[in-house]
PDB file of C-alpha atoms and ligand atoms in Angstrom:
ATOM      1  CA  MET N  68      27.963 -24.722   5.645  1.00  0.00           C
ATOM      2  CA  HIS N  69      29.535 -21.963   3.789  1.00  0.00           C
ATOM      3  CA  PHE N  70      27.759 -19.530   1.495  1.00  0.00           C
ATOM      4  CA  PHE N  71      28.735 -16.733  -0.464  1.00  0.00           C
ATOM      5  CA  GLN N  72      26.327 -13.983  -0.834  1.00  0.00           C
ATOM      6  CA  LYS N  73      26.175 -11.224  -3.012  1.00  0.00           C
ATOM      7  CA  PHE N  74      25.145  -8.003  -2.158  1.00  0.00           C
ATOM      8  CA  ILE N  75      23.766  -6.168  -5.276  1.00  0.00           C
ATOM      9  CA  ASP N  76      23.314  -2.261  -5.459  1.00  0.00           C
ATOM     10  CA  ARG N  77      19.649  -1.368  -6.330  1.00  0.00           C
ATOM     11  CA  HIS N  78      20.946   0.889  -8.867  1.00  0.00           C
ATOM     12  CA  THR N  79      22.911  -1.646 -11.138  1.00  0.00           C
ATOM     13  CA  LEU N  80      19.444  -3.957 -10.829  1.00  0.00           C
ATOM     14  CA  GLY N  81      17.845  -2.964 -13.814  1.00  0.00           C
ATOM     15  CA  VAL N  82      20.944  -3.592 -16.064  1.00  0.00           C
ATOM     16  CA  PHE N  83      21.209  -7.217 -15.575  1.00  0.00           C
ATOM     17  CA  PHE N  84      18.638  -9.564 -17.070  1.00  0.00           C
ATOM     18  CA  LEU N  85      20.659 -12.287 -14.976  1.00  0.00           C
ATOM     19  CA  LEU N  86      22.423 -12.242 -11.878  1.00  0.00           C
ATOM     20  CA  VAL N  87      24.476 -15.073 -10.693  1.00  0.00           C
ATOM     21  CA  ALA N  88      23.922 -15.296  -6.499  1.00  0.00           C
ATOM     22  CA  GLY N  89      27.307 -16.218  -6.385  1.00  0.00           C
ATOM     23  CA  MET N  90      25.538 -18.504  -3.654  1.00  0.00           C
ATOM     24  CA  ALA N  91      27.564 -22.050  -4.026  1.00  0.00           C
ATOM     25  CA  ARG N  92      27.974 -24.317  -1.280  1.00  0.00           C
ATOM     26  CA  ALA N  93      31.077 -25.764   0.256  1.00  0.00           C
ATOM     27  CA  ASP N  94      30.287 -28.969  -1.744  1.00  0.00           C
ATOM     28  CA  ASN N  95      31.011 -27.013  -5.049  1.00  0.00           C
ATOM     29  CA  THR N  96      26.837 -27.494  -5.945  1.00  0.00           C
ATOM     30  CA  PRO N  97      26.930 -25.099  -8.721  1.00  0.00           C
ATOM     31  CA  PRO N  98      25.779 -21.698  -8.075  1.00  0.00           C
ATOM     32  CA  ALA N  99      22.229 -20.934  -8.474  1.00  0.00           C
ATOM     33  CA  ALA N 100      21.195 -18.684 -10.975  1.00  0.00           C
ATOM     34  CA  ILE N 101      18.349 -16.187 -10.047  1.00  0.00           C
ATOM     35  CA  ASP N 102      16.399 -14.080 -11.972  1.00  0.00           C
ATOM     36  CA  ALA N 103      17.091 -10.270 -11.527  1.00  0.00           C
ATOM     37  CA  GLY N 104      13.536  -9.716 -11.913  1.00  0.00           C
ATOM     38  CA  LEU N 105      13.027 -12.313  -8.678  1.00  0.00           C
ATOM     39  CA  VAL N 106      15.019  -9.796  -6.312  1.00  0.00           C
ATOM     40  CA  GLN N 107      13.297  -6.765  -7.592  1.00  0.00           C
ATOM     41  CA  SER N 108       9.828  -8.168  -7.198  1.00  0.00           C
ATOM     42  CA  THR N 109      10.794  -9.524  -3.588  1.00  0.00           C
ATOM     43  CA  ARG N 110      12.392  -6.342  -2.668  1.00  0.00           C
ATOM     44  CA  SER N 111       8.819  -4.762  -3.497  1.00  0.00           C
ATOM     45  CA  ILE N 112       6.755  -6.968  -1.126  1.00  0.00           C
ATOM     46  CA  ALA N 113       9.491  -5.704   1.375  1.00  0.00           C
ATOM     47  CA  GLY N 114       8.720  -1.916   0.714  1.00  0.00           C
ATOM     48  CA  ASP N 115       4.777  -3.277   0.495  1.00  0.00           C
ATOM     49  CA  LEU N 116       4.824  -4.210   3.801  1.00  0.00           C
ATOM     50  CA  LEU N 117       6.906  -1.500   5.272  1.00  0.00           C
ATOM     51  CA  GLY N 118       4.564   0.989   3.104  1.00  0.00           C
ATOM     52  CA  GLN N 119       1.389  -0.058   4.279  1.00  0.00           C
ATOM     53  CA  LEU N 120       2.179  -0.689   7.976  1.00  0.00           C
ATOM     54  CA  GLY N 121       3.463   2.819   8.000  1.00  0.00           C
ATOM     55  CA  GLN N 122       1.023   4.116   6.987  1.00  0.00           C
ATOM     56  CA  LYS N 123      -1.623   2.400   9.151  1.00  0.00           C
ATOM     57  CA  LEU N 124       0.867   3.181  12.322  1.00  0.00           C
ATOM     58  CA  LYS N 125       0.844   6.598  11.817  1.00  0.00           C
ATOM     59  CA  ALA N 126      -2.916   7.146  10.478  1.00  0.00           C
ATOM     60  CA  ALA N 127      -3.518   5.158  14.125  1.00  0.00           C
ATOM     61  CA  MET N 128      -1.188   7.060  16.401  1.00  0.00           C
ATOM     62  CA  SER N 129      -2.470  10.006  14.943  1.00  0.00           C
ATOM     63  CA  THR N 130      -6.354   9.343  15.653  1.00  0.00           C
ATOM     64  CA  ASP N 131      -5.734   7.041  18.439  1.00  0.00           C
ATOM     65  CA  GLY N 132      -2.839   7.481  19.738  1.00  0.00           C
ATOM     66  CA  PRO N 133      -0.051   5.221  20.676  1.00  0.00           C
ATOM     67  CA  VAL N 134      -1.983   2.612  23.231  1.00  0.00           C
ATOM     68  CA  ALA N 135      -4.676   1.901  20.621  1.00  0.00           C
ATOM     69  CA  ALA N 136      -1.624   2.102  17.703  1.00  0.00           C
ATOM     70  CA  VAL N 137      -0.559  -1.711  19.602  1.00  0.00           C
ATOM     71  CA  SER N 138      -3.432  -3.421  18.001  1.00  0.00           C
ATOM     72  CA  VAL N 139      -2.304  -2.297  14.660  1.00  0.00           C
ATOM     73  CA  CYS N 140       1.336  -4.293  15.464  1.00  0.00           C
ATOM     74  CA  LYS N 141      -0.165  -6.919  16.959  1.00  0.00           C
ATOM     75  CA  GLU N 142      -3.040  -7.392  14.544  1.00  0.00           C
ATOM     76  CA  SER N 143      -1.783  -5.423  10.826  1.00  0.00           C
ATOM     77  CA  ALA N 144       1.436  -6.297  11.000  1.00  0.00           C
ATOM     78  CA  PRO N 145       1.092  -9.888  10.880  1.00  0.00           C
ATOM     79  CA  ALA N 146      -2.681  -9.974   8.753  1.00  0.00           C
ATOM     80  CA  ILE N 147      -0.214  -7.601   6.237  1.00  0.00           C
ATOM     81  CA  ALA N 148       2.580 -10.131   5.783  1.00  0.00           C
ATOM     82  CA  ARG N 149       0.030 -12.813   5.572  1.00  0.00           C
ATOM     83  CA  GLN N 150      -1.847 -11.204   2.488  1.00  0.00           C
ATOM     84  CA  LEU N 151       1.342 -10.574   1.181  1.00  0.00           C
ATOM     85  CA  SER N 152       2.535 -13.826   1.723  1.00  0.00           C
ATOM     86  CA  ILE N 153      -0.322 -15.785   0.113  1.00  0.00           C
ATOM     87  CA  THR N 154      -0.545 -13.341  -3.089  1.00  0.00           C
ATOM     88  CA  ASN N 155       3.075 -13.249  -3.668  1.00  0.00           C
ATOM     89  CA  ASP N 156       3.642 -17.338  -2.990  1.00  0.00           C
ATOM     90  CA  ALA N 157       6.249 -16.240   0.187  1.00  0.00           C
ATOM     91  CA  LYS N 158       6.579 -15.947   3.557  1.00  0.00           C
ATOM     92  CA  VAL N 159       6.972 -12.631   4.316  1.00  0.00           C
ATOM     93  CA  THR N 160       7.814 -11.786   7.956  1.00  0.00           C
ATOM     94  CA  ARG N 161       9.655  -9.035  10.606  1.00  0.00           C
ATOM     95  CA  ILE N 162      12.208  -9.969  12.898  1.00  0.00           C
ATOM     96  CA  GLY N 163      13.850  -7.838  15.098  1.00  0.00           C
ATOM     97  CA  THR N 164      17.399  -7.726  17.026  1.00  0.00           C
ATOM     98  CA  ARG N 165      15.131  -7.540  20.381  1.00  0.00           C
ATOM     99  CA  VAL N 166      12.189  -9.182  20.052  1.00  0.00           C
ATOM    100  CA  ARG N 167       8.834  -8.283  21.265  1.00  0.00           C
ATOM    101  CA  ASN N 168       6.548 -11.285  19.788  1.00  0.00           C
ATOM    102  CA  GLN N 169       8.351 -13.824  20.663  1.00  0.00           C
ATOM    103  CA  ASN N 170       6.200 -16.109  18.290  1.00  0.00           C
ATOM    104  CA  MET N 171       6.634 -14.465  15.479  1.00  0.00           C
ATOM    105  CA  GLY N 172       9.666 -11.825  15.464  1.00  0.00           C
ATOM    106  CA  VAL N 173      12.923 -14.143  16.681  1.00  0.00           C
ATOM    107  CA  PRO N 174      15.405 -14.699  13.899  1.00  0.00           C
ATOM    108  CA  ASN N 175      16.377 -18.107  12.585  1.00  0.00           C
ATOM    109  CA  ALA N 176      20.453 -18.458  12.311  1.00  0.00           C
ATOM    110  CA  TRP N 177      20.558 -16.981   8.338  1.00  0.00           C
ATOM    111  CA  GLN N 178      18.562 -13.836   9.704  1.00  0.00           C
ATOM    112  CA  LYS N 179      21.125 -13.472  12.527  1.00  0.00           C
ATOM    113  CA  GLU N 180      23.999 -13.300  10.625  1.00  0.00           C
ATOM    114  CA  ALA N 181      21.608 -11.045   8.314  1.00  0.00           C
ATOM    115  CA  LEU N 182      21.052  -8.323  11.450  1.00  0.00           C
ATOM    116  CA  THR N 183      24.759  -8.870  12.364  1.00  0.00           C
ATOM    117  CA  GLN N 184      26.317  -7.943   8.672  1.00  0.00           C
ATOM    118  CA  PHE N 185      23.405  -4.960   8.649  1.00  0.00           C
ATOM    119  CA  GLU N 186      24.752  -3.568  11.940  1.00  0.00           C
ATOM    120  CA  VAL N 187      28.302  -3.754  10.510  1.00  0.00           C
ATOM    121  CA  ARG N 188      27.088  -1.904   7.475  1.00  0.00           C
ATOM    122  CA  LEU N 189      25.048   0.726   9.554  1.00  0.00           C
ATOM    123  CA  SER N 190      28.364   0.938  11.562  1.00  0.00           C
ATOM    124  CA  GLN N 191      29.995   1.595   8.402  1.00  0.00           C
ATOM    125  CA  GLY N 192      27.902   4.409   7.070  1.00  0.00           C
ATOM    126  CA  GLU N 193      25.807   2.789   4.862  1.00  0.00           C
ATOM    127  CA  LYS N 194      22.219   4.510   4.595  1.00  0.00           C
ATOM    128  CA  ALA N 195      19.459   2.625   6.090  1.00  0.00           C
ATOM    129  CA  PRO N 196      17.355   2.526   3.426  1.00  0.00           C
ATOM    130  CA  ASP N 197      20.060   0.870   0.606  1.00  0.00           C
ATOM    131  CA  ILE N 198      20.614  -2.040   3.291  1.00  0.00           C
ATOM    132  CA  GLU N 199      19.356  -5.230   2.252  1.00  0.00           C
ATOM    133  CA  TYR N 200      20.445  -8.861   1.624  1.00  0.00           C
ATOM    134  CA  TRP N 201      19.956 -11.894  -0.130  1.00  0.00           C
ATOM    135  CA  GLN N 202      20.852 -15.758  -0.798  1.00  0.00           C
ATOM    136  CA  VAL N 203      19.695 -18.598  -2.712  1.00  0.00           C
ATOM    137  CA  ALA N 204      19.684 -21.499  -0.637  1.00  0.00           C
ATOM    138  CA  ASP N 205      18.703 -25.207   0.145  1.00  0.00           C
ATOM    139  CA  ASN N 206      15.148 -24.946   1.987  1.00  0.00           C
ATOM    140  CA  GLY N 207      15.866 -28.274   3.712  1.00  0.00           C
ATOM    141  CA  HIS N 208      13.471 -30.076   0.955  1.00  0.00           C
ATOM    142  CA  GLY N 209      16.365 -30.073  -1.538  1.00  0.00           C
ATOM    143  CA  LYS N 210      14.520 -27.398  -3.476  1.00  0.00           C
ATOM    144  CA  SER N 211      15.933 -23.834  -3.348  1.00  0.00           C
ATOM    145  CA  GLU N 212      14.659 -20.398  -2.232  1.00  0.00           C
ATOM    146  CA  LEU N 213      15.546 -16.857  -2.173  1.00  0.00           C
ATOM    147  CA  ARG N 214      15.910 -15.302   1.113  1.00  0.00           C
ATOM    148  CA  TYR N 215      15.659 -11.995   1.267  1.00  0.00           C
ATOM    149  CA  ALA N 216      16.052  -9.166   4.046  1.00  0.00           C
ATOM    150  CA  LYS N 217      15.976  -5.782   4.566  1.00  0.00           C
ATOM    151  CA  ALA N 218      17.031  -3.552   7.277  1.00  0.00           C
ATOM    152  CA  ILE N 219      14.582  -1.503   9.685  1.00  0.00           C
ATOM    153  CA  THR N 220      15.959   1.137  11.701  1.00  0.00           C
ATOM    154  CA  VAL N 221      14.497   3.285  14.340  1.00  0.00           C
ATOM    155  CA  GLN N 222      12.505   6.356  13.494  1.00  0.00           C
ATOM    156  CA  PRO N 223      11.123   8.925  15.744  1.00  0.00           C
ATOM    157  CA  GLN N 224       7.982   7.878  15.610  1.00  0.00           C
ATOM    158  CA  CYS N 225       9.023   4.377  16.877  1.00  0.00           C
ATOM    159  CA  LEU N 226      10.486   5.507  20.131  1.00  0.00           C
ATOM    160  CA  SER N 227       6.967   5.819  22.187  1.00  0.00           C
ATOM    161  CA  CYS N 228       6.748   2.351  22.325  1.00  0.00           C
ATOM    162  CA  HIS N 229      10.280   0.732  21.805  1.00  0.00           C
ATOM    163  CA  GLY N 230      12.381   4.061  22.947  1.00  0.00           C
ATOM    164  CA  ALA N 231      13.621   3.606  27.012  1.00  0.00           C
ATOM    165  CA  ALA N 232      11.528   1.599  28.924  1.00  0.00           C
ATOM    166  CA  GLN N 233      11.321   4.656  32.171  1.00  0.00           C
ATOM    167  CA  ASP N 234       9.823   7.246  29.072  1.00  0.00           C
ATOM    168  CA  ILE N 235       6.889   4.972  27.678  1.00  0.00           C
ATOM    169  CA  ALA N 236       3.801   6.320  29.401  1.00  0.00           C
ATOM    170  CA  ALA N 237       2.051   4.230  31.797  1.00  0.00           C
ATOM    171  CA  PRO N 238      -1.211   3.166  30.263  1.00  0.00           C
ATOM    172  CA  LEU N 239       0.874   2.093  27.103  1.00  0.00           C
ATOM    173  CA  ALA N 240       3.425   0.624  29.556  1.00  0.00           C
ATOM    174  CA  ASP N 241       0.597  -1.521  31.229  1.00  0.00           C
ATOM    175  CA  LYS N 242      -0.621  -2.481  27.995  1.00  0.00           C
ATOM    176  CA  LEU N 243       2.918  -3.611  26.427  1.00  0.00           C
ATOM    177  CA  ARG N 244       3.844  -5.592  29.778  1.00  0.00           C
ATOM    178  CA  ILE N 245       0.169  -7.166  29.686  1.00  0.00           C
ATOM    179  CA  GLU N 246       0.343  -8.000  26.165  1.00  0.00           C
ATOM    180  CA  TYR N 247       4.009  -9.171  25.945  1.00  0.00           C
ATOM    181  CA  PRO N 248       5.283 -10.186  29.045  1.00  0.00           C
ATOM    182  CA  ASP N 249       8.483 -11.062  27.876  1.00  0.00           C
ATOM    183  CA  ASP N 250       9.002  -8.021  25.444  1.00  0.00           C
ATOM    184  CA  GLN N 251      13.037  -7.058  24.683  1.00  0.00           C
ATOM    185  CA  ALA N 252      12.213  -4.253  22.008  1.00  0.00           C
ATOM    186  CA  THR N 253      12.507  -1.312  24.148  1.00  0.00           C
ATOM    187  CA  GLY N 254      15.496   1.369  24.650  1.00  0.00           C
ATOM    188  CA  TYR N 255      16.484   1.928  21.200  1.00  0.00           C
ATOM    189  CA  SER N 256      17.294   4.790  19.765  1.00  0.00           C
ATOM    190  CA  VAL N 257      16.828   6.295  16.224  1.00  0.00           C
ATOM    191  CA  GLY N 258      19.119   5.275  13.718  1.00  0.00           C
ATOM    192  CA  GLN N 259      20.024   2.100  15.231  1.00  0.00           C
ATOM    193  CA  LEU N 260      19.018  -1.026  13.794  1.00  0.00           C
ATOM    194  CA  ARG N 261      15.271  -2.648  14.667  1.00  0.00           C
ATOM    195  CA  GLY N 262      14.932  -5.912  12.615  1.00  0.00           C
ATOM    196  CA  ALA N 263      14.258  -6.800   8.780  1.00  0.00           C
ATOM    197  CA  VAL N 264      11.472  -7.379   6.623  1.00  0.00           C
ATOM    198  CA  VAL N 265      12.137 -11.310   5.773  1.00  0.00           C
ATOM    199  CA  VAL N 266      10.778 -12.780   2.505  1.00  0.00           C
ATOM    200  CA  THR N 267      11.314 -16.051   1.464  1.00  0.00           C
ATOM    201  CA  ARG N 268      10.199 -17.974  -1.484  1.00  0.00           C
ATOM    202  CA  PRO N 269      10.759 -20.758  -3.319  1.00  0.00           C
ATOM    203  CA  LEU N 270      12.272 -21.301  -6.637  1.00  0.00           C
ATOM    204  CA  PRO N 271      11.551 -23.072  -9.547  1.00  0.00           C
TER     205      PRO N 271
HETATM  206  C1  HEC L   1       2.275   1.959  19.119  1.00  0.00           C
HETATM  207  C2  HEC L   1       3.304   1.419  19.472  1.00  0.00           C
HETATM  208  C3  HEC L   1       4.149   1.177  18.571  1.00  0.00           C
HETATM  209  C4  HEC L   1       4.867   2.076  17.590  1.00  0.00           C
HETATM  210  C5  HEC L   1       4.840   3.311  17.747  1.00  0.00           C
HETATM  211  C6  HEC L   1       5.865   1.296  16.804  1.00  0.00           C
HETATM  212  N1  HEC L   1       6.033  -0.557  17.180  1.00  0.00           N
HETATM  213 FE1  HEC L   1       6.872  -1.903  16.713  1.00  0.00          FE
HETATM  214  N2  HEC L   1       6.437  -3.084  17.727  1.00  0.00           N
HETATM  215  C7  HEC L   1       5.171  -2.924  18.752  1.00  0.00           C
HETATM  216  C8  HEC L   1       4.401  -3.541  19.370  1.00  0.00           C
HETATM  217  C9  HEC L   1       3.241  -3.916  19.860  1.00  0.00           C
HETATM  218  C10 HEC L   1       5.210  -5.425  18.180  1.00  0.00           C
HETATM  219  C11 HEC L   1       4.913  -6.368  18.384  1.00  0.00           C
HETATM  220  C12 HEC L   1       3.902  -7.122  17.174  1.00  0.00           C
HETATM  221  C13 HEC L   1       3.663  -8.462  17.187  1.00  0.00           C
HETATM  222  O1  HEC L   1       2.709  -8.929  17.773  1.00  0.00           O
HETATM  223  O2  HEC L   1       3.843  -8.819  16.208  1.00  0.00           O
HETATM  224  C14 HEC L   1       5.861  -4.433  17.534  1.00  0.00           C
HETATM  225  C15 HEC L   1       7.259  -4.872  16.661  1.00  0.00           C
HETATM  226  C16 HEC L   1       7.753  -4.567  15.668  1.00  0.00           C
HETATM  227  C17 HEC L   1       8.758  -5.012  15.353  1.00  0.00           C
HETATM  228  C18 HEC L   1       9.243  -6.922  14.803  1.00  0.00           C
HETATM  229  C19 HEC L   1       9.666  -7.624  16.100  1.00  0.00           C
HETATM  230  C20 HEC L   1       9.341  -7.354  17.169  1.00  0.00           C
HETATM  231  O3  HEC L   1       9.789  -7.084  18.587  1.00  0.00           O
HETATM  232  O4  HEC L   1       8.292  -8.318  17.275  1.00  0.00           O
HETATM  233  C21 HEC L   1       9.535  -4.600  14.377  1.00  0.00           C
HETATM  234  C22 HEC L   1      10.485  -4.793  13.543  1.00  0.00           C
HETATM  235  C23 HEC L   1       9.412  -3.497  15.056  1.00  0.00           C
HETATM  236  N3  HEC L   1       8.288  -3.340  15.457  1.00  0.00           N
HETATM  237  C24 HEC L   1       9.672  -2.022  14.649  1.00  0.00           C
HETATM  238  C25 HEC L   1       8.958  -0.548  14.384  1.00  0.00           C
HETATM  239  C26 HEC L   1       9.526   0.343  13.982  1.00  0.00           C
HETATM  240  C27 HEC L   1      10.543   0.544  13.150  1.00  0.00           C
HETATM  241  C28 HEC L   1       8.632   1.588  14.615  1.00  0.00           C
HETATM  242  C29 HEC L   1       8.756   3.429  14.160  1.00  0.00           C
HETATM  243  C30 HEC L   1       8.680   3.222  12.752  1.00  0.00           C
HETATM  244  C31 HEC L   1       7.981   0.787  15.193  1.00  0.00           C
HETATM  245  N4  HEC L   1       8.350  -0.743  15.483  1.00  0.00           N
HETATM  246  C32 HEC L   1       6.836   1.375  16.164  1.00  0.00           C
HETATM  247  C33 HEC L   1       4.283  -1.736  18.735  1.00  0.00           C
HETATM  248  C34 HEC L   1       5.186  -0.554  18.222  1.00  0.00           C
END
């Protein structure tokens, strides 16, 4: 299957009421029309997850330290994602370029494509907050869905838990090893692509 993906400049969004998602199947299925408002609201769901999680993480790191903050990532991240999923009739998750939680963070095929493309765009100098991807595709049951991903890059405050393995202090390293025996999500440096927030929504 070949999809044409269209990336939109967020600043031009308000100008259009309707955008053609630009996605056509190789079998000439007509491109799906998609309301720009829906893309905008999907973008805000992703932003909400990052915002809420960032706040919680920051608070936990400063009051309780990184060992305790692991539970924010382990429990609050999926809880916030679940809540946003229910409220918005969407599926909200986080994925990683290299993954810590092998049950939740592993990208599927289209998400891998998005990550690969994000790496290229980052290396071409595009600013991380502007990097997003979306497409309209069949959900596997004959209905359309909107698939949206927003790049997550590594900030200095991520390094205590995602930086070089040898720099992670002993109690934290032990905790991570126990909770995530297959952890791949260390060895990152600031500015690198860490993963994406993914929002999938059924379309009418
Ligand atoms: C206190 C330690 C800690 C800090 C600080 C931290 N993380 Fe994580 N991160 C984790 C843990 C633990 C998980 C696994 C969560 C789970 O079980 O779903 C995780 C998972 C993730 C995932 C989901 C994919 C995966 O690998 O499972 C992403 C994306 C992510 N972190 C990005 C970041 C970013 C970006 C920052 C900085 C803004 C950050 N993290 C800071 C501990 C941390």
